[in-house]
PDB file of C-alpha atoms in Angstrom:
ATOM      1  CA  MET A   1     284.229-194.455 112.264  1.00  0.00           C
ATOM      2  CA  THR A   2     281.196-194.246 110.006  1.00  0.00           C
ATOM      3  CA  PRO A   3     277.839-194.867 111.783  1.00  0.00           C
ATOM      4  CA  ALA A   4     275.986-197.960 110.593  1.00  0.00           C
ATOM      5  CA  THR A   5     272.832-195.996 109.850  1.00  0.00           C
ATOM      6  CA  PRO A   6     272.795-192.421 108.473  1.00  0.00           C
ATOM      7  CA  VAL A   7     272.464-189.612 110.921  1.00  0.00           C
ATOM      8  CA  PRO A   8     271.030-186.658 109.025  1.00  0.00           C
ATOM      9  CA  ALA A   9     271.718-184.208 111.864  1.00  0.00           C
ATOM     10  CA  GLU A  10     275.423-184.839 111.375  1.00  0.00           C
ATOM     11  CA  TRP A  11     275.448-184.430 107.558  1.00  0.00           C
ATOM     12  CA  PRO A  12     276.182-180.655 107.545  1.00  0.00           C
ATOM     13  CA  ALA A  13     279.232-181.010 109.887  1.00  0.00           C
ATOM     14  CA  ARG A  14     280.487-184.249 108.353  1.00  0.00           C
ATOM     15  CA  PHE A  15     279.925-183.588 104.645  1.00  0.00           C
ATOM     16  CA  GLY A  16     278.682-180.052 104.238  1.00  0.00           C
ATOM     17  CA  ASP A  17     282.009-178.362 103.397  1.00  0.00           C
ATOM     18  CA  GLU A  18     283.126-181.148 101.010  1.00  0.00           C
ATOM     19  CA  LEU A  19     279.769-181.079  99.204  1.00  0.00           C
ATOM     20  CA  TYR A  20     279.837-177.328  99.017  1.00  0.00           C
ATOM     21  CA  ARG A  21     283.328-177.299  97.477  1.00  0.00           C
ATOM     22  CA  PHE A  22     282.338-179.879  94.976  1.00  0.00           C
ATOM     23  CA  ALA A  23     279.200-177.947  93.945  1.00  0.00           C
ATOM     24  CA  LEU A  24     281.075-174.598  93.837  1.00  0.00           C
ATOM     25  CA  SER A  25     283.665-176.080  91.568  1.00  0.00           C
ATOM     26  CA  ARG A  26     280.876-177.045  89.160  1.00  0.00           C
ATOM     27  CA  VAL A  27     278.572-174.041  89.234  1.00  0.00           C
ATOM     28  CA  SER A  28     280.984-171.147  90.248  1.00  0.00           C
ATOM     29  CA  ASP A  29     278.284-169.349  92.196  1.00  0.00           C
ATOM     30  CA  SER A  30     278.378-169.523  95.979  1.00  0.00           C
ATOM     31  CA  GLU A  31     274.659-169.082  96.501  1.00  0.00           C
ATOM     32  CA  VAL A  32     273.719-171.693  93.915  1.00  0.00           C
ATOM     33  CA  ALA A  33     276.320-174.115  95.467  1.00  0.00           C
ATOM     34  CA  GLU A  34     274.696-173.582  98.906  1.00  0.00           C
ATOM     35  CA  GLU A  35     271.168-174.235  97.495  1.00  0.00           C
ATOM     36  CA  LEU A  36     272.353-177.378  95.731  1.00  0.00           C
ATOM     37  CA  VAL A  37     273.871-178.774  98.959  1.00  0.00           C
ATOM     38  CA  GLN A  38     270.675-177.939 100.850  1.00  0.00           C
ATOM     39  CA  GLU A  39     268.592-179.573  98.136  1.00  0.00           C
ATOM     40  CA  THR A  40     270.888-182.632  98.464  1.00  0.00           C
ATOM     41  CA  PHE A  41     270.283-182.916 102.157  1.00  0.00           C
ATOM     42  CA  LEU A  42     266.543-182.490 101.702  1.00  0.00           C
ATOM     43  CA  SER A  43     266.414-185.147  98.969  1.00  0.00           C
ATOM     44  CA  ALA A  44     268.553-187.539 101.057  1.00  0.00           C
ATOM     45  CA  LEU A  45     266.277-186.942 104.070  1.00  0.00           C
ATOM     46  CA  ALA A  46     263.229-187.637 101.975  1.00  0.00           C
ATOM     47  CA  SER A  47     264.640-190.878 100.648  1.00  0.00           C
ATOM     48  CA  LEU A  48     266.356-191.971 103.821  1.00  0.00           C
ATOM     49  CA  VAL A  49     264.195-195.125 103.977  1.00  0.00           C
ATOM     50  CA  THR A  50     265.590-196.259 100.599  1.00  0.00           C
ATOM     51  CA  PHE A  51     269.235-195.979 101.712  1.00  0.00           C
ATOM     52  CA  ARG A  52     270.556-199.563 101.705  1.00  0.00           C
ATOM     53  CA  ALA A  53     274.134-198.919 102.664  1.00  0.00           C
ATOM     54  CA  ASP A  54     275.434-200.490  99.396  1.00  0.00           C
ATOM     55  CA  ALA A  55     277.695-197.393  99.298  1.00  0.00           C
ATOM     56  CA  SER A  56     278.926-195.171 102.038  1.00  0.00           C
ATOM     57  CA  GLU A  57     276.740-192.302 103.249  1.00  0.00           C
ATOM     58  CA  ARG A  58     279.246-189.854 101.755  1.00  0.00           C
ATOM     59  CA  THR A  59     279.144-191.567  98.335  1.00  0.00           C
ATOM     60  CA  TRP A  60     275.308-191.573  98.428  1.00  0.00           C
ATOM     61  CA  LEU A  61     275.211-187.897  99.231  1.00  0.00           C
ATOM     62  CA  PHE A  62     277.620-187.092  96.314  1.00  0.00           C
ATOM     63  CA  VAL A  63     275.512-189.110  93.897  1.00  0.00           C
ATOM     64  CA  ILE A  64     272.479-187.064  94.912  1.00  0.00           C
ATOM     65  CA  LEU A  65     274.443-183.814  94.672  1.00  0.00           C
ATOM     66  CA  ARG A  66     275.669-184.786  91.202  1.00  0.00           C
ATOM     67  CA  ARG A  67     272.031-185.286  90.076  1.00  0.00           C
ATOM     68  CA  LYS A  68     271.129-181.926  91.585  1.00  0.00           C
ATOM     69  CA  ILE A  69     273.953-180.263  89.607  1.00  0.00           C
ATOM     70  CA  ILE A  70     272.723-181.876  86.365  1.00  0.00           C
ATOM     71  CA  ASP A  71     269.201-180.665  87.231  1.00  0.00           C
ATOM     72  CA  HIS A  72     270.722-177.200  87.680  1.00  0.00           C
ATOM     73  CA  TYR A  73     272.360-177.408  84.221  1.00  0.00           C
ATOM     74  CA  ARG A  74     269.021-178.575  82.781  1.00  0.00           C
ATOM     75  CA  ARG A  75     267.210-175.556  84.223  1.00  0.00           C
ATOM     76  CA  GLN A  76     269.983-173.274  82.771  1.00  0.00           C
ATOM     77  CA  THR A  77     269.245-174.627  79.327  1.00  0.00           C
ATOM     78  CA  ARG A  78     265.617-173.665  79.629  1.00  0.00           C
ATOM     79  CA  ALA A  79     266.545-170.011  80.303  1.00  0.00           C
ATOM     80  CA  PRO A  80     265.849-167.724  77.396  1.00  0.00           C
ATOM     81  CA  HIS A  81     268.249-168.186  74.583  1.00  0.00           C
ATOM     82  CA  VAL A  82     270.699-165.400  73.834  1.00  0.00           C
ATOM     83  CA  GLY A  83     272.024-165.391  70.327  1.00  0.00           C
ATOM     84  CA  LEU A  84     275.628-164.864  69.414  1.00  0.00           C
ATOM     85  CA  ASP A  85     274.738-161.515  67.800  1.00  0.00           C
ATOM     86  CA  ALA A  86     273.511-160.215  71.172  1.00  0.00           C
ATOM     87  CA  LEU A  87     276.747-161.234  72.785  1.00  0.00           C
ATOM     88  CA  HIS A  88     278.982-159.673  70.161  1.00  0.00           C
ATOM     89  CA  ASP A  89     281.034-157.081  71.835  1.00  0.00           C
ATOM     90  CA  GLY A  90     283.214-155.799  69.067  1.00  0.00           C
ATOM     91  CA  GLY A  91     285.602-158.790  68.913  1.00  0.00           C
ATOM     92  CA  ALA A  92     285.780-161.370  66.171  1.00  0.00           C
ATOM     93  CA  THR A  93     282.515-163.040  65.165  1.00  0.00           C
ATOM     94  CA  GLU A  94     282.061-166.737  64.423  1.00  0.00           C
ATOM     95  CA  ALA A  95     282.122-165.907  60.726  1.00  0.00           C
ATOM     96  CA  ASP A  96     285.541-164.243  61.174  1.00  0.00           C
ATOM     97  CA  TYR A  97     287.093-167.572  62.317  1.00  0.00           C
ATOM     98  CA  PHE A  98     286.307-169.557  59.151  1.00  0.00           C
ATOM     99  CA  ASN A  99     286.815-169.240  55.493  1.00  0.00           C
ATOM    100  CA  PRO A 100     283.326-169.551  53.986  1.00  0.00           C
ATOM    101  CA  ALA A 101     284.747-171.163  50.784  1.00  0.00           C
ATOM    102  CA  ASN A 102     286.362-174.188  52.488  1.00  0.00           C
ATOM    103  CA  GLY A 103     285.285-174.055  56.159  1.00  0.00           C
ATOM    104  CA  HIS A 104     288.847-173.988  57.365  1.00  0.00           C
ATOM    105  CA  TRP A 105     290.336-171.522  59.971  1.00  0.00           C
ATOM    106  CA  THR A 106     291.255-168.085  58.569  1.00  0.00           C
ATOM    107  CA  GLY A 107     294.883-167.300  58.923  1.00  0.00           C
ATOM    108  CA  PRO A 108     294.846-164.832  61.747  1.00  0.00           C
ATOM    109  CA  GLN A 109     292.214-166.817  63.660  1.00  0.00           C
ATOM    110  CA  ALA A 110     293.979-170.191  63.439  1.00  0.00           C
ATOM    111  CA  PRO A 111     294.553-171.801  66.757  1.00  0.00           C
ATOM    112  CA  ALA A 112     297.936-171.050  68.332  1.00  0.00           C
ATOM    113  CA  SER A 113     299.935-172.943  70.868  1.00  0.00           C
ATOM    114  CA  TRP A 114     299.436-171.913  74.469  1.00  0.00           C
ATOM    115  CA  LEU A 115     302.942-172.848  75.610  1.00  0.00           C
ATOM    116  CA  ARG A 116     303.257-169.872  77.814  1.00  0.00           C
ATOM    117  CA  ALA A 117     300.638-171.244  80.049  1.00  0.00           C
ATOM    118  CA  ASP A 118     303.005-173.904  81.369  1.00  0.00           C
ATOM    119  CA  ALA A 119     304.054-171.945  84.517  1.00  0.00           C
ATOM    120  CA  ALA A 120     301.976-172.613  87.595  1.00  0.00           C
ATOM    121  CA  LEU A 121     301.122-168.990  88.032  1.00  0.00           C
ATOM    122  CA  GLU A 122     299.900-168.757  84.496  1.00  0.00           C
ATOM    123  CA  GLN A 123     297.894-171.909  84.917  1.00  0.00           C
ATOM    124  CA  GLN A 124     296.219-170.412  87.970  1.00  0.00           C
ATOM    125  CA  GLU A 125     295.491-167.247  86.030  1.00  0.00           C
ATOM    126  CA  LEU A 126     294.192-169.290  83.125  1.00  0.00           C
ATOM    127  CA  HIS A 127     291.814-171.209  85.381  1.00  0.00           C
ATOM    128  CA  GLU A 128     290.454-167.967  86.947  1.00  0.00           C
ATOM    129  CA  ILE A 129     289.984-166.379  83.541  1.00  0.00           C
ATOM    130  CA  LEU A 130     288.401-169.597  82.159  1.00  0.00           C
ATOM    131  CA  ARG A 131     286.000-169.629  85.050  1.00  0.00           C
ATOM    132  CA  LEU A 132     285.011-166.007  84.378  1.00  0.00           C
ATOM    133  CA  CYS A 133     284.648-166.744  80.743  1.00  0.00           C
ATOM    134  CA  GLN A 134     282.399-169.738  81.428  1.00  0.00           C
ATOM    135  CA  GLU A 135     280.111-167.578  83.504  1.00  0.00           C
ATOM    136  CA  ARG A 136     279.665-165.343  80.436  1.00  0.00           C
ATOM    137  CA  LEU A 137     278.438-168.149  78.216  1.00  0.00           C
ATOM    138  CA  PRO A 138     274.719-168.217  77.383  1.00  0.00           C
ATOM    139  CA  PRO A 139     272.997-170.640  79.849  1.00  0.00           C
ATOM    140  CA  GLN A 140     272.575-173.506  77.467  1.00  0.00           C
ATOM    141  CA  GLN A 141     276.184-173.339  76.247  1.00  0.00           C
ATOM    142  CA  GLY A 142     277.481-173.027  79.757  1.00  0.00           C
ATOM    143  CA  ALA A 143     275.420-176.100  80.945  1.00  0.00           C
ATOM    144  CA  VAL A 144     276.535-178.244  77.997  1.00  0.00           C
ATOM    145  CA  PHE A 145     280.140-177.165  78.339  1.00  0.00           C
ATOM    146  CA  ALA A 146     280.222-177.859  82.076  1.00  0.00           C
ATOM    147  CA  MET A 147     278.467-181.197  81.616  1.00  0.00           C
ATOM    148  CA  ARG A 148     280.927-182.320  78.944  1.00  0.00           C
ATOM    149  CA  PHE A 149     284.244-180.865  80.230  1.00  0.00           C
ATOM    150  CA  VAL A 150     283.700-180.639  83.968  1.00  0.00           C
ATOM    151  CA  GLU A 151     281.336-183.479  84.767  1.00  0.00           C
ATOM    152  CA  GLU A 152     282.879-185.465  81.849  1.00  0.00           C
ATOM    153  CA  LEU A 153     279.526-186.833  80.766  1.00  0.00           C
ATOM    154  CA  SER A 154     279.299-188.368  77.306  1.00  0.00           C
ATOM    155  CA  ALA A 155     277.623-186.610  74.425  1.00  0.00           C
ATOM    156  CA  GLU A 156     274.837-189.219  74.535  1.00  0.00           C
ATOM    157  CA  GLU A 157     274.239-188.677  78.195  1.00  0.00           C
ATOM    158  CA  ILE A 158     274.146-184.868  77.740  1.00  0.00           C
ATOM    159  CA  CYS A 159     271.674-185.159  74.828  1.00  0.00           C
ATOM    160  CA  GLN A 160     269.472-187.427  76.896  1.00  0.00           C
ATOM    161  CA  GLU A 161     269.606-185.189  79.931  1.00  0.00           C
ATOM    162  CA  LEU A 162     268.854-181.980  78.081  1.00  0.00           C
ATOM    163  CA  GLY A 163     266.673-183.295  75.311  1.00  0.00           C
ATOM    164  CA  LEU A 164     269.142-182.299  72.525  1.00  0.00           C
ATOM    165  CA  THR A 165     269.701-183.850  69.171  1.00  0.00           C
ATOM    166  CA  ALA A 166     273.301-184.910  68.438  1.00  0.00           C
ATOM    167  CA  SER A 167     273.736-182.231  65.808  1.00  0.00           C
ATOM    168  CA  ASN A 168     272.370-179.534  68.150  1.00  0.00           C
ATOM    169  CA  TYR A 169     274.693-180.741  70.838  1.00  0.00           C
ATOM    170  CA  TRP A 170     277.744-180.432  68.558  1.00  0.00           C
ATOM    171  CA  VAL A 171     276.729-176.963  67.367  1.00  0.00           C
ATOM    172  CA  ILE A 172     276.332-175.817  71.041  1.00  0.00           C
ATOM    173  CA  VAL A 173     279.782-177.297  71.994  1.00  0.00           C
ATOM    174  CA  HIS A 174     281.358-175.637  68.973  1.00  0.00           C
ATOM    175  CA  ARG A 175     279.841-172.245  69.752  1.00  0.00           C
ATOM    176  CA  ALA A 176     280.782-172.531  73.463  1.00  0.00           C
ATOM    177  CA  LYS A 177     284.369-173.318  72.526  1.00  0.00           C
ATOM    178  CA  LEU A 178     284.526-170.338  70.165  1.00  0.00           C
ATOM    179  CA  GLN A 179     283.008-168.083  72.737  1.00  0.00           C
ATOM    180  CA  LEU A 180     285.508-169.269  75.335  1.00  0.00           C
ATOM    181  CA  ARG A 181     288.364-168.900  72.910  1.00  0.00           C
ATOM    182  CA  ARG A 182     287.337-165.349  72.087  1.00  0.00           C
ATOM    183  CA  CYS A 183     287.025-164.455  75.748  1.00  0.00           C
ATOM    184  CA  LEU A 184     290.384-166.017  76.734  1.00  0.00           C
ATOM    185  CA  GLU A 185     292.065-164.223  73.916  1.00  0.00           C
ATOM    186  CA  LYS A 186     290.440-160.956  74.889  1.00  0.00           C
ATOM    187  CA  HIS A 187     292.011-161.441  78.345  1.00  0.00           C
ATOM    188  CA  GLY A 188     295.487-162.044  76.895  1.00  0.00           C
ATOM    189  CA  MET A 189     295.524-165.772  76.716  1.00  0.00           C
ATOM    190  CA  GLY A 190     296.528-167.796  73.663  1.00  0.00           C
ATOM    191  CA  LYS A 191     297.883-165.112  71.396  1.00  0.00           C
ATOM    192  CA  ASN A 192     301.678-164.548  71.472  1.00  0.00           C
TER     193      ASN A 192
END
């Protein structure tokens, strides 16, 4: 049974593992996930007098953690920007994907079906490779991609949180998707 008033001393035992798994699934770095959970407990402790029990203690802690994760993404976007040219490792560049005359995909770079990824084992492998590829994204692209496709925030919310214009947001999402596609294909995904 849930105590009527929060008991901070019990938070690590009651919610620590669940909060950690949630944070780790968002940031893919165990040390960062631990820090986010610790920051969550500290913030909750600092604002304990404002807890009104409108939601459960668990829900309240997850709301705080989610804000901490968004703050983490925001800090990532302030990291020095790394241009695409600096990340080019001999694979196709962004210019190789599109025909400059009409802006459409070039023949060999056109998206292909990933039907092979239907098997559970291939899905697991795909998730692992996708996680590794996400970690290789420049900080701003990684943060925007995670906020959009992991946290499922709207474009408007992301622009507001990170101080981006709508056009800048779409450029970042586009480049992140191209980077991920290039990385996935480099690891044998997507091309038959």
